[in-house]
PDB file of C-alpha atoms in Angstrom:
ATOM      1  CA  MET A   1       0.323  -0.021  -0.249  1.00 64.00           C
ATOM      2  CA  ASN A   2       1.370   3.654  -0.884  1.00 75.00           C
ATOM      3  CA  TRP A   3       0.776   6.242   2.168  1.00 82.00           C
ATOM      4  CA  ILE A   4       0.273   9.806   1.093  1.00 88.00           C
ATOM      5  CA  LYS A   5       2.520  12.323   3.262  1.00 90.00           C
ATOM      6  CA  TYR A   6       1.120  15.446   4.130  1.00 94.00           C
ATOM      7  CA  SER A   7       3.355  18.064   5.065  1.00 95.00           C
ATOM      8  CA  ILE A   8       2.215  21.242   7.332  1.00 96.00           C
ATOM      9  CA  ASN A   9       4.583  24.179   7.422  1.00 96.00           C
ATOM     10  CA  THR A  10       4.970  25.943  10.066  1.00 96.00           C
ATOM     11  CA  THR A  11       7.268  27.454  13.329  1.00 94.00           C
ATOM     12  CA  THR A  12       9.100  25.624  15.736  1.00 91.00           C
ATOM     13  CA  GLU A  13       6.884  27.272  18.060  1.00 91.00           C
ATOM     14  CA  ALA A  14       3.642  26.207  16.882  1.00 91.00           C
ATOM     15  CA  GLU A  15       4.708  22.719  15.827  1.00 90.00           C
ATOM     16  CA  ASP A  16       3.454  21.177  19.411  1.00 86.00           C
ATOM     17  CA  PHE A  17       0.316  23.147  18.700  1.00 90.00           C
ATOM     18  CA  VAL A  18       0.234  21.611  15.345  1.00 93.00           C
ATOM     19  CA  SER A  19       0.854  18.281  16.094  1.00 90.00           C
ATOM     20  CA  ALA A  20      -1.559  18.164  18.900  1.00 87.00           C
ATOM     21  CA  MET A  21      -4.374  19.943  16.270  1.00 91.00           C
ATOM     22  CA  LEU A  22      -3.624  16.888  14.674  1.00 92.00           C
ATOM     23  CA  MET A  23      -3.859  13.913  17.465  1.00 86.00           C
ATOM     24  CA  GLU A  24      -7.133  15.275  18.095  1.00 85.00           C
ATOM     25  CA  LEU A  25      -8.169  14.535  14.924  1.00 91.00           C
ATOM     26  CA  ASP A  26      -6.689  11.031  15.199  1.00 84.00           C
ATOM     27  CA  ILE A  27      -3.795  11.851  13.383  1.00 87.00           C
ATOM     28  CA  VAL A  28      -1.058   9.651  15.125  1.00 74.00           C
ATOM     29  CA  SER A  29       1.626   9.004  12.648  1.00 78.00           C
ATOM     30  CA  ILE A  30       2.971  12.273  13.007  1.00 87.00           C
ATOM     31  CA  GLU A  31       6.621  13.375  12.753  1.00 86.00           C
ATOM     32  CA  ILE A  32       8.413  16.467  13.033  1.00 88.00           C
ATOM     33  CA  GLU A  33      11.395  18.288  10.909  1.00 86.00           C
ATOM     34  CA  ASN A  34      13.319  20.960  11.572  1.00 82.00           C
ATOM     35  CA  ASN A  35      16.618  21.995  12.037  1.00 71.00           C
ATOM     36  CA  VAL A  36      16.686  22.221  16.089  1.00 69.00           C
ATOM     37  CA  PRO A  37      19.295  20.942  17.808  1.00 60.00           C
ATOM     38  CA  VAL A  38      18.832  17.956  19.942  1.00 50.00           C
ATOM     39  CA  SER A  39      18.689  19.212  23.312  1.00 47.00           C
ATOM     40  CA  GLY A  40      19.952  17.546  26.704  1.00 43.00           C
ATOM     41  CA  GLU A  41      16.580  17.294  28.096  1.00 40.00           C
ATOM     42  CA  LYS A  42      15.653  15.219  25.055  1.00 37.00           C
ATOM     43  CA  GLN A  43      18.865  13.289  24.738  1.00 38.00           C
ATOM     44  CA  GLY A  44      19.801  12.522  28.540  1.00 38.00           C
ATOM     45  CA  GLY A  45      22.819  14.821  27.670  1.00 39.00           C
ATOM     46  CA  GLU A  46      24.688  17.299  25.107  1.00 37.00           C
ATOM     47  CA  PHE A  47      25.905  14.202  23.265  1.00 37.00           C
ATOM     48  CA  LYS A  48      27.237  16.633  20.436  1.00 39.00           C
ATOM     49  CA  GLU A  49      28.595  13.300  18.540  1.00 39.00           C
ATOM     50  CA  LEU A  50      25.296  12.388  17.545  1.00 41.00           C
ATOM     51  CA  GLN A  51      24.622  16.239  16.775  1.00 43.00           C
ATOM     52  CA  PRO A  52      23.717  16.183  12.612  1.00 44.00           C
ATOM     53  CA  ASP A  53      25.240  18.797  10.066  1.00 45.00           C
ATOM     54  CA  LEU A  54      22.028  20.646   9.975  1.00 51.00           C
ATOM     55  CA  PRO A  55      21.848  24.384   7.898  1.00 57.00           C
ATOM     56  CA  ASP A  56      20.912  27.411  10.957  1.00 64.00           C
ATOM     57  CA  ASP A  57      17.504  27.537  12.685  1.00 69.00           C
ATOM     58  CA  ASP A  58      15.278  29.926  10.775  1.00 82.00           C
ATOM     59  CA  GLY A  59      12.474  29.062  13.218  1.00 88.00           C
ATOM     60  CA  THR A  60      10.485  27.113  10.562  1.00 91.00           C
ATOM     61  CA  SER A  61       9.367  23.466  11.118  1.00 93.00           C
ATOM     62  CA  ARG A  62       7.508  20.818   8.802  1.00 93.00           C
ATOM     63  CA  VAL A  63       4.680  18.916  11.130  1.00 95.00           C
ATOM     64  CA  CYS A  64       4.346  15.860   8.561  1.00 93.00           C
ATOM     65  CA  PHE A  65       1.511  13.372   9.090  1.00 93.00           C
ATOM     66  CA  TYR A  66       0.943   9.758   6.574  1.00 89.00           C
ATOM     67  CA  LEU A  67      -2.189   8.776   5.321  1.00 89.00           C
ATOM     68  CA  GLY A  68      -2.955   5.617   3.081  1.00 84.00           C
ATOM     69  CA  GLU A  69      -4.320   5.907   0.073  1.00 82.00           C
ATOM     70  CA  ASP A  70      -7.729   3.794   0.960  1.00 84.00           C
ATOM     71  CA  GLU A  71      -8.228   6.429   3.671  1.00 87.00           C
ATOM     72  CA  ASP A  72     -10.919   9.356   3.018  1.00 92.00           C
ATOM     73  CA  HIS A  73      -8.203  12.445   2.412  1.00 93.00           C
ATOM     74  CA  GLU A  74     -10.563  15.309   1.298  1.00 92.00           C
ATOM     75  CA  SER A  75     -12.623  14.278   4.541  1.00 93.00           C
ATOM     76  CA  LYS A  76      -9.642  14.426   6.663  1.00 94.00           C
ATOM     77  CA  LEU A  77      -7.718  17.535   5.084  1.00 95.00           C
ATOM     78  CA  SER A  78     -10.754  19.111   5.211  1.00 94.00           C
ATOM     79  CA  GLU A  79     -10.772  18.874   9.435  1.00 95.00           C
ATOM     80  CA  VAL A  80      -6.718  19.571   9.210  1.00 96.00           C
ATOM     81  CA  LYS A  81      -7.357  22.846   7.537  1.00 95.00           C
ATOM     82  CA  ALA A  82      -9.990  23.774   9.427  1.00 95.00           C
ATOM     83  CA  GLY A  83      -7.833  23.216  12.883  1.00 94.00           C
ATOM     84  CA  LEU A  84      -5.064  25.023  11.480  1.00 96.00           C
ATOM     85  CA  ALA A  85      -7.398  28.332  10.333  1.00 95.00           C
ATOM     86  CA  GLU A  86      -8.535  27.953  14.632  1.00 92.00           C
ATOM     87  CA  LEU A  87      -5.003  28.121  15.373  1.00 94.00           C
ATOM     88  CA  LYS A  88      -4.159  30.840  13.194  1.00 93.00           C
ATOM     89  CA  ASP A  89      -6.397  32.768  15.112  1.00 91.00           C
ATOM     90  CA  MET A  90      -4.554  32.582  18.155  1.00 89.00           C
ATOM     91  CA  MET A  91      -0.945  32.229  17.100  1.00 92.00           C
ATOM     92  CA  ASP A  92       1.666  32.239  14.502  1.00 94.00           C
ATOM     93  CA  ILE A  93       2.001  29.138  12.712  1.00 95.00           C
ATOM     94  CA  GLY A  94       3.795  30.996  10.141  1.00 95.00           C
ATOM     95  CA  GLU A  95       2.574  29.376   6.273  1.00 94.00           C
ATOM     96  CA  GLY A  96       0.401  27.096   7.188  1.00 94.00           C
ATOM     97  CA  THR A  97       0.406  25.579   3.711  1.00 95.00           C
ATOM     98  CA  ILE A  98       0.464  21.943   3.185  1.00 95.00           C
ATOM     99  CA  ASP A  99       2.646  19.960   0.863  1.00 93.00           C
ATOM    100  CA  THR A 100       1.914  16.740  -0.267  1.00 91.00           C
ATOM    101  CA  SER A 101       4.675  13.959  -1.376  1.00 86.00           C
ATOM    102  CA  ILE A 102       3.695   9.662  -2.084  1.00 79.00           C
ATOM    103  CA  THR A 103       5.755   7.114  -0.041  1.00 69.00           C
ATOM    104  CA  LYS A 104       5.012   3.694  -0.452  1.00 67.00           C
ATOM    105  CA  GLN A 105       5.575   0.991   2.299  1.00 62.00           C
ATOM    106  CA  GLU A 106       8.068  -0.719   0.315  1.00 61.00           C
ATOM    107  CA  ASP A 107      10.428   1.962   1.044  1.00 59.00           C
ATOM    108  CA  TRP A 108       9.634   2.153   4.844  1.00 55.00           C
ATOM    109  CA  VAL A 109      10.674  -1.898   4.889  1.00 55.00           C
ATOM    110  CA  ASN A 110      12.359  -3.411   2.599  1.00 62.00           C
ATOM    111  CA  ASN A 111      15.330  -0.310   0.864  1.00 59.00           C
ATOM    112  CA  TRP A 112      17.352  -0.504   3.763  1.00 57.00           C
ATOM    113  CA  LYS A 113      18.508  -3.505   3.404  1.00 64.00           C
ATOM    114  CA  GLU A 114      20.558  -2.891  -0.076  1.00 64.00           C
ATOM    115  CA  PHE A 115      22.813  -1.000   2.490  1.00 62.00           C
ATOM    116  CA  PHE A 116      23.313  -4.170   4.546  1.00 70.00           C
ATOM    117  CA  LYS A 117      25.351  -6.935   2.702  1.00 74.00           C
ATOM    118  CA  ALA A 118      27.673  -9.691   4.370  1.00 78.00           C
ATOM    119  CA  PHE A 119      31.208  -8.723   6.008  1.00 80.00           C
ATOM    120  CA  TYR A 120      34.305  -9.963   7.514  1.00 83.00           C
ATOM    121  CA  ILE A 121      35.571  -8.752  10.841  1.00 85.00           C
ATOM    122  CA  GLU A 122      38.770 -10.997  11.171  1.00 86.00           C
ATOM    123  CA  ASP A 123      37.479 -14.841  11.066  1.00 88.00           C
ATOM    124  CA  ILE A 124      33.595 -13.672  12.025  1.00 89.00           C
ATOM    125  CA  LEU A 125      31.038 -13.551   8.891  1.00 88.00           C
ATOM    126  CA  ILE A 126      27.890 -10.887   9.749  1.00 87.00           C
ATOM    127  CA  LYS A 127      25.612 -11.321   7.482  1.00 86.00           C
ATOM    128  CA  PRO A 128      22.260 -10.062   7.342  1.00 82.00           C
ATOM    129  CA  THR A 129      18.989 -12.978   7.519  1.00 80.00           C
ATOM    130  CA  TRP A 130      18.032 -12.324   3.690  1.00 81.00           C
ATOM    131  CA  GLU A 131      21.126 -13.447   2.244  1.00 81.00           C
ATOM    132  CA  GLU A 132      23.049 -16.446   1.768  1.00 83.00           C
ATOM    133  CA  ILE A 133      25.859 -18.233   3.140  1.00 81.00           C
ATOM    134  CA  PRO A 134      29.149 -17.836   0.813  1.00 81.00           C
ATOM    135  CA  ALA A 135      30.263 -21.405   0.141  1.00 81.00           C
ATOM    136  CA  ASP A 136      33.699 -19.932   0.986  1.00 80.00           C
ATOM    137  CA  ALA A 137      32.321 -19.508   4.477  1.00 78.00           C
ATOM    138  CA  LYS A 138      32.196 -22.909   6.100  1.00 75.00           C
ATOM    139  CA  ASP A 139      35.266 -22.526   8.082  1.00 80.00           C
ATOM    140  CA  ASN A 140      34.624 -19.242   9.695  1.00 87.00           C
ATOM    141  CA  LEU A 141      32.068 -18.005  12.765  1.00 91.00           C
ATOM    142  CA  VAL A 142      28.896 -16.785  11.122  1.00 90.00           C
ATOM    143  CA  VAL A 143      26.511 -14.663  12.799  1.00 88.00           C
ATOM    144  CA  GLU A 144      23.137 -13.639  11.130  1.00 88.00           C
ATOM    145  CA  ILE A 145      21.465 -10.473  11.714  1.00 83.00           C
ATOM    146  CA  ASP A 146      17.872  -8.594  11.035  1.00 74.00           C
ATOM    147  CA  PRO A 147      18.629  -5.264  12.737  1.00 60.00           C
ATOM    148  CA  GLY A 148      14.534  -5.100  12.870  1.00 56.00           C
ATOM    149  CA  VAL A 149      14.173  -1.267  14.710  1.00 45.00           C
ATOM    150  CA  SER A 150      16.851  -1.558  16.652  1.00 45.00           C
ATOM    151  CA  PHE A 151      20.874  -0.211  15.693  1.00 50.00           C
ATOM    152  CA  GLY A 152      23.016  -2.818  15.274  1.00 58.00           C
ATOM    153  CA  THR A 153      24.250  -4.759  12.113  1.00 61.00           C
ATOM    154  CA  GLY A 154      27.931  -4.594  13.571  1.00 62.00           C
ATOM    155  CA  LYS A 155      29.608  -2.769  10.575  1.00 65.00           C
ATOM    156  CA  HIS A 156      29.972   0.201  12.754  1.00 77.00           C
ATOM    157  CA  GLU A 157      33.401   0.597  14.071  1.00 82.00           C
ATOM    158  CA  THR A 158      32.547   0.773  17.677  1.00 85.00           C
ATOM    159  CA  THR A 159      30.821  -2.639  17.366  1.00 88.00           C
ATOM    160  CA  GLN A 160      34.030  -3.565  15.425  1.00 89.00           C
ATOM    161  CA  LEU A 161      36.205  -2.641  18.011  1.00 92.00           C
ATOM    162  CA  CYS A 162      34.082  -4.012  21.122  1.00 94.00           C
ATOM    163  CA  ILE A 163      34.206  -7.930  18.936  1.00 93.00           C
ATOM    164  CA  ARG A 164      37.519  -7.461  18.929  1.00 94.00           C
ATOM    165  CA  GLN A 165      37.982  -7.179  22.747  1.00 97.00           C
ATOM    166  CA  LEU A 166      35.252  -9.836  23.272  1.00 97.00           C
ATOM    167  CA  LYS A 167      37.150 -11.925  20.684  1.00 96.00           C
ATOM    168  CA  LYS A 168      40.443 -11.050  23.629  1.00 96.00           C
ATOM    169  CA  TYR A 169      38.998 -11.233  26.823  1.00 98.00           C
ATOM    170  CA  LEU A 170      36.534 -13.611  26.939  1.00 97.00           C
ATOM    171  CA  LYS A 171      36.367 -17.062  28.110  1.00 97.00           C
ATOM    172  CA  GLU A 172      34.479 -20.566  28.914  1.00 97.00           C
ATOM    173  CA  GLY A 173      32.227 -20.363  31.801  1.00 97.00           C
ATOM    174  CA  ASP A 174      32.012 -16.516  31.762  1.00 98.00           C
ATOM    175  CA  GLU A 175      28.927 -14.338  33.040  1.00 98.00           C
ATOM    176  CA  ILE A 176      28.523 -11.473  30.755  1.00 98.00           C
ATOM    177  CA  LEU A 177      26.542  -8.294  30.780  1.00 98.00           C
ATOM    178  CA  ASP A 178      25.931  -6.683  27.776  1.00 97.00           C
ATOM    179  CA  ILE A 179      24.399  -3.028  28.266  1.00 97.00           C
ATOM    180  CA  GLY A 180      22.905  -1.214  25.861  1.00 92.00           C
ATOM    181  CA  CYS A 181      22.087  -4.861  23.642  1.00 92.00           C
ATOM    182  CA  GLY A 182      20.579  -3.282  20.585  1.00 87.00           C
ATOM    183  CA  SER A 183      19.839  -5.822  18.275  1.00 85.00           C
ATOM    184  CA  GLY A 184      21.734  -8.674  20.438  1.00 91.00           C
ATOM    185  CA  ILE A 185      25.084  -8.946  18.151  1.00 91.00           C
ATOM    186  CA  LEU A 186      27.430  -8.592  20.991  1.00 95.00           C
ATOM    187  CA  SER A 187      25.835 -11.345  23.038  1.00 96.00           C
ATOM    188  CA  ILE A 188      25.430 -13.573  20.185  1.00 95.00           C
ATOM    189  CA  ILE A 189      28.729 -13.445  18.825  1.00 95.00           C
ATOM    190  CA  ALA A 190      29.923 -13.569  22.699  1.00 97.00           C
ATOM    191  CA  ASN A 191      27.564 -16.676  22.905  1.00 97.00           C
ATOM    192  CA  LYS A 192      29.096 -18.420  19.988  1.00 95.00           C
ATOM    193  CA  LEU A 193      32.759 -17.417  20.509  1.00 96.00           C
ATOM    194  CA  LEU A 194      32.367 -19.566  23.304  1.00 97.00           C
ATOM    195  CA  ASP A 195      30.010 -22.072  21.797  1.00 95.00           C
ATOM    196  CA  GLY A 196      27.509 -21.785  24.477  1.00 96.00           C
ATOM    197  CA  LYS A 197      29.627 -22.227  27.483  1.00 96.00           C
ATOM    198  CA  CYS A 198      28.692 -18.970  29.226  1.00 97.00           C
ATOM    199  CA  HIS A 199      25.163 -16.836  30.341  1.00 97.00           C
ATOM    200  CA  ILE A 200      24.652 -13.217  29.116  1.00 97.00           C
ATOM    201  CA  VAL A 201      22.468 -10.739  30.846  1.00 98.00           C
ATOM    202  CA  GLY A 202      21.484  -7.548  28.447  1.00 97.00           C
ATOM    203  CA  THR A 203      19.630  -4.324  29.049  1.00 96.00           C
ATOM    204  CA  ASP A 204      18.692  -1.756  26.852  1.00 93.00           C
ATOM    205  CA  ILE A 205      16.382   1.679  27.312  1.00 89.00           C
ATOM    206  CA  ASP A 206      14.147   0.108  24.392  1.00 85.00           C
ATOM    207  CA  GLU A 207      11.777  -2.702  24.697  1.00 87.00           C
ATOM    208  CA  ASP A 208      12.050  -3.171  21.134  1.00 83.00           C
ATOM    209  CA  CYS A 209      15.649  -3.769  20.871  1.00 85.00           C
ATOM    210  CA  ILE A 210      15.078  -7.107  23.661  1.00 91.00           C
ATOM    211  CA  GLU A 211      12.368  -7.990  21.333  1.00 89.00           C
ATOM    212  CA  SER A 212      14.823  -8.407  18.352  1.00 87.00           C
ATOM    213  CA  THR A 213      17.840  -9.995  20.520  1.00 91.00           C
ATOM    214  CA  TYR A 214      15.517 -12.895  21.266  1.00 93.00           C
ATOM    215  CA  GLU A 215      14.694 -12.777  17.754  1.00 91.00           C
ATOM    216  CA  ASN A 216      18.417 -12.909  16.403  1.00 90.00           C
ATOM    217  CA  PHE A 217      18.996 -15.731  19.391  1.00 94.00           C
ATOM    218  CA  GLU A 218      16.059 -17.720  17.224  1.00 93.00           C
ATOM    219  CA  VAL A 219      17.427 -17.063  13.868  1.00 91.00           C
ATOM    220  CA  ASN A 220      21.294 -18.206  15.319  1.00 93.00           C
ATOM    221  CA  HIS A 221      20.311 -21.405  16.941  1.00 94.00           C
ATOM    222  CA  ILE A 222      20.448 -20.007  20.660  1.00 95.00           C
ATOM    223  CA  SER A 223      18.321 -21.028  23.027  1.00 94.00           C
ATOM    224  CA  LYS A 224      16.362 -18.029  24.678  1.00 90.00           C
ATOM    225  CA  TYR A 225      17.696 -19.319  28.224  1.00 93.00           C
ATOM    226  CA  ALA A 226      21.147 -18.450  27.075  1.00 95.00           C
ATOM    227  CA  GLY A 227      20.279 -14.797  28.174  1.00 95.00           C
ATOM    228  CA  ASP A 228      18.031 -12.730  30.413  1.00 96.00           C
ATOM    229  CA  PHE A 229      17.374  -9.516  28.791  1.00 96.00           C
ATOM    230  CA  PHE A 230      15.758  -6.303  30.615  1.00 96.00           C
ATOM    231  CA  VAL A 231      14.452  -3.053  29.744  1.00 95.00           C
ATOM    232  CA  GLY A 232      15.900  -0.161  31.882  1.00 94.00           C
ATOM    233  CA  ASN A 233      18.548   2.170  32.618  1.00 93.00           C
ATOM    234  CA  LEU A 234      20.978   0.494  34.227  1.00 94.00           C
ATOM    235  CA  THR A 235      22.261   4.416  35.293  1.00 93.00           C
ATOM    236  CA  GLU A 236      19.157   5.319  37.759  1.00 89.00           C
ATOM    237  CA  ASP A 237      16.735   2.289  38.061  1.00 94.00           C
ATOM    238  CA  LYS A 238      17.657   0.608  41.581  1.00 96.00           C
ATOM    239  CA  ASP A 239      15.745  -2.482  40.405  1.00 96.00           C
ATOM    240  CA  LEU A 240      17.357  -2.917  37.327  1.00 96.00           C
ATOM    241  CA  GLN A 241      20.337  -2.874  39.029  1.00 97.00           C
ATOM    242  CA  ASP A 242      19.046  -5.388  41.270  1.00 97.00           C
ATOM    243  CA  LYS A 243      18.325  -8.012  38.732  1.00 96.00           C
ATOM    244  CA  VAL A 244      21.399  -7.852  36.855  1.00 97.00           C
ATOM    245  CA  GLY A 245      23.211  -8.272  40.117  1.00 97.00           C
ATOM    246  CA  TYR A 246      26.647  -7.061  41.944  1.00 97.00           C
ATOM    247  CA  GLU A 247      29.998  -8.603  41.119  1.00 97.00           C
ATOM    248  CA  LYS A 248      28.952 -10.906  39.017  1.00 97.00           C
ATOM    249  CA  TYR A 249      30.092 -10.446  35.462  1.00 98.00           C
ATOM    250  CA  ASP A 250      33.889 -11.605  34.318  1.00 98.00           C
ATOM    251  CA  VAL A 251      32.959  -9.559  31.583  1.00 98.00           C
ATOM    252  CA  VAL A 252      30.794  -5.964  30.999  1.00 98.00           C
ATOM    253  CA  VAL A 253      30.309  -4.847  27.449  1.00 98.00           C
ATOM    254  CA  ALA A 254      28.740  -1.342  26.242  1.00 96.00           C
ATOM    255  CA  ASN A 255      28.495   0.030  23.271  1.00 92.00           C
ATOM    256  CA  ILE A 256      26.894   2.940  23.834  1.00 88.00           C
ATOM    257  CA  LEU A 257      27.625   6.716  24.150  1.00 82.00           C
ATOM    258  CA  ALA A 258      30.571   8.582  26.243  1.00 87.00           C
ATOM    259  CA  ASP A 259      28.326  10.370  28.028  1.00 86.00           C
ATOM    260  CA  ILE A 260      26.201   7.612  29.051  1.00 90.00           C
ATOM    261  CA  ILE A 261      29.192   5.428  30.142  1.00 95.00           C
ATOM    262  CA  ILE A 262      30.512   8.423  32.617  1.00 94.00           C
ATOM    263  CA  GLY A 263      27.089   9.020  33.842  1.00 94.00           C
ATOM    264  CA  MET A 264      26.852   5.246  34.407  1.00 96.00           C
ATOM    265  CA  ALA A 265      30.499   4.294  35.688  1.00 97.00           C
ATOM    266  CA  PRO A 266      29.086   4.227  39.681  1.00 97.00           C
ATOM    267  CA  ALA A 267      26.568   1.302  38.480  1.00 97.00           C
ATOM    268  CA  ILE A 268      29.095  -0.930  36.061  1.00 97.00           C
ATOM    269  CA  TYR A 269      31.968  -1.099  38.907  1.00 98.00           C
ATOM    270  CA  PRO A 270      29.414  -3.119  41.503  1.00 98.00           C
ATOM    271  CA  THR A 271      28.891  -5.355  38.951  1.00 98.00           C
ATOM    272  CA  LEU A 272      31.606  -6.826  38.241  1.00 98.00           C
ATOM    273  CA  LYS A 273      33.771  -9.224  39.784  1.00 98.00           C
ATOM    274  CA  LYS A 274      37.565  -9.039  40.850  1.00 97.00           C
ATOM    275  CA  GLY A 275      39.908  -8.675  38.504  1.00 97.00           C
ATOM    276  CA  ALA A 276      36.724  -8.172  35.526  1.00 98.00           C
ATOM    277  CA  TYR A 277      36.468  -6.691  32.120  1.00 98.00           C
ATOM    278  CA  PHE A 278      34.847  -3.549  31.169  1.00 98.00           C
ATOM    279  CA  ILE A 279      35.356  -3.109  27.684  1.00 98.00           C
ATOM    280  CA  SER A 280      33.220   0.414  26.676  1.00 96.00           C
ATOM    281  CA  SER A 281      33.198   2.107  22.987  1.00 91.00           C
ATOM    282  CA  GLY A 282      30.495   4.334  21.151  1.00 84.00           C
ATOM    283  CA  ILE A 283      33.197   6.697  22.368  1.00 89.00           C
ATOM    284  CA  ILE A 284      34.029   9.567  20.203  1.00 81.00           C
ATOM    285  CA  ASN A 285      37.812  10.602  20.214  1.00 84.00           C
ATOM    286  CA  PHE A 286      37.433  13.705  21.905  1.00 82.00           C
ATOM    287  CA  LYS A 287      35.650  12.165  24.748  1.00 88.00           C
ATOM    288  CA  GLU A 288      38.544   9.665  25.365  1.00 94.00           C
ATOM    289  CA  ASN A 289      39.916  11.772  28.429  1.00 96.00           C
ATOM    290  CA  GLU A 290      36.453  12.138  29.770  1.00 94.00           C
ATOM    291  CA  VAL A 291      35.809   8.255  29.796  1.00 96.00           C
ATOM    292  CA  LYS A 292      39.456   6.978  30.942  1.00 97.00           C
ATOM    293  CA  GLU A 293      38.905   9.785  34.578  1.00 97.00           C
ATOM    294  CA  ALA A 294      35.088   8.225  34.995  1.00 97.00           C
ATOM    295  CA  LEU A 295      36.329   5.178  35.195  1.00 98.00           C
ATOM    296  CA  GLU A 296      39.277   5.613  37.070  1.00 98.00           C
ATOM    297  CA  ALA A 297      37.621   8.221  39.621  1.00 98.00           C
ATOM    298  CA  VAL A 298      34.930   4.613  40.630  1.00 98.00           C
ATOM    299  CA  GLY A 299      38.318   2.649  40.907  1.00 98.00           C
ATOM    300  CA  LEU A 300      39.245   1.062  37.450  1.00 98.00           C
ATOM    301  CA  THR A 301      42.009   0.382  35.865  1.00 98.00           C
ATOM    302  CA  ILE A 302      42.753   1.358  32.467  1.00 98.00           C
ATOM    303  CA  VAL A 303      44.114  -1.477  30.353  1.00 98.00           C
ATOM    304  CA  GLU A 304      43.812  -0.747  26.808  1.00 97.00           C
ATOM    305  CA  ILE A 305      42.905   1.924  24.079  1.00 97.00           C
ATOM    306  CA  ASN A 306      42.155   1.044  20.570  1.00 96.00           C
ATOM    307  CA  TYR A 307      41.093   3.102  18.065  1.00 94.00           C
ATOM    308  CA  GLN A 308      39.368   3.220  14.353  1.00 88.00           C
ATOM    309  CA  GLY A 309      38.834   6.172  12.787  1.00 82.00           C
ATOM    310  CA  GLU A 310      37.297   8.869  15.136  1.00 80.00           C
ATOM    311  CA  TRP A 311      36.397   6.285  17.419  1.00 87.00           C
ATOM    312  CA  VAL A 312      37.539   4.894  20.738  1.00 93.00           C
ATOM    313  CA  ASN A 313      37.574   1.655  22.825  1.00 96.00           C
ATOM    314  CA  ILE A 314      39.104   1.900  26.613  1.00 98.00           C
ATOM    315  CA  THR A 315      39.251  -1.552  28.143  1.00 98.00           C
ATOM    316  CA  ALA A 316      38.984  -1.461  32.010  1.00 98.00           C
ATOM    317  CA  ARG A 317      39.622  -3.722  34.944  1.00 98.00           C
ATOM    318  CA  LYS A 318      38.642  -4.101  37.977  1.00 97.00           C
TER     319      LYS A 318
END
């Protein structure tokens, strides 16, 4: 089915009011396009390494919504235009005009797949679920991934840094904690590297990631009982900290953002056994010293630092 995208040209000050008006009309597929940088309040911290290169904010905004091709567009658009007219009497909503474009459903679901192809990280083959295993890969460890709605194909430099460190430090029988598990790729690789002779606990703030992880476990023929995965923020959620446990893990891995690692360091330290390793990545190079200082401040010793492009991996030990 095709979807019609309608974009209301408005202002950043009015976008919340326009969005609320659309929701009152039972339109819930709404997105906002503007050039306002992500704020600390929305992002949980000023993660400058994630800020896209945007034009200067000129105060304009586009509030977009989608209608299926089988819906009554004429009636719904009449309601939207009436709602905009009411708002215009109360405030400056900018142009208040509506642009139209067509979006095909397959564009959302499938087109991104052309950018995810099988690749190797040393002797590990990571492949999408929709591709066949190459004939020359019989001697390789094979990981199949369908990222779904979660981040984690393994191709990003930060993930590759973590994978190389897991290969170096994991041993049979390890208890492993995967913080920010995403698609579950690091948990799956840990399990396969140890031929299943380990136990994994994972966390993520997005419950869709937990679902994606379990689905990818199944795709890779790994029992769901090989890991326990929880939704929550380890930094501030005491109940989650209790579920994860204390002085329990031989290896903790976190492929997340530098600022999150800094804030989470006091909660990570108690999870580690004496002599255990903390493998961290997702660290942009200009945040390296801040992360090192945060880890050392809670009692961890930096044992190794690796670089790939502008990204940094820091491995520390308790």
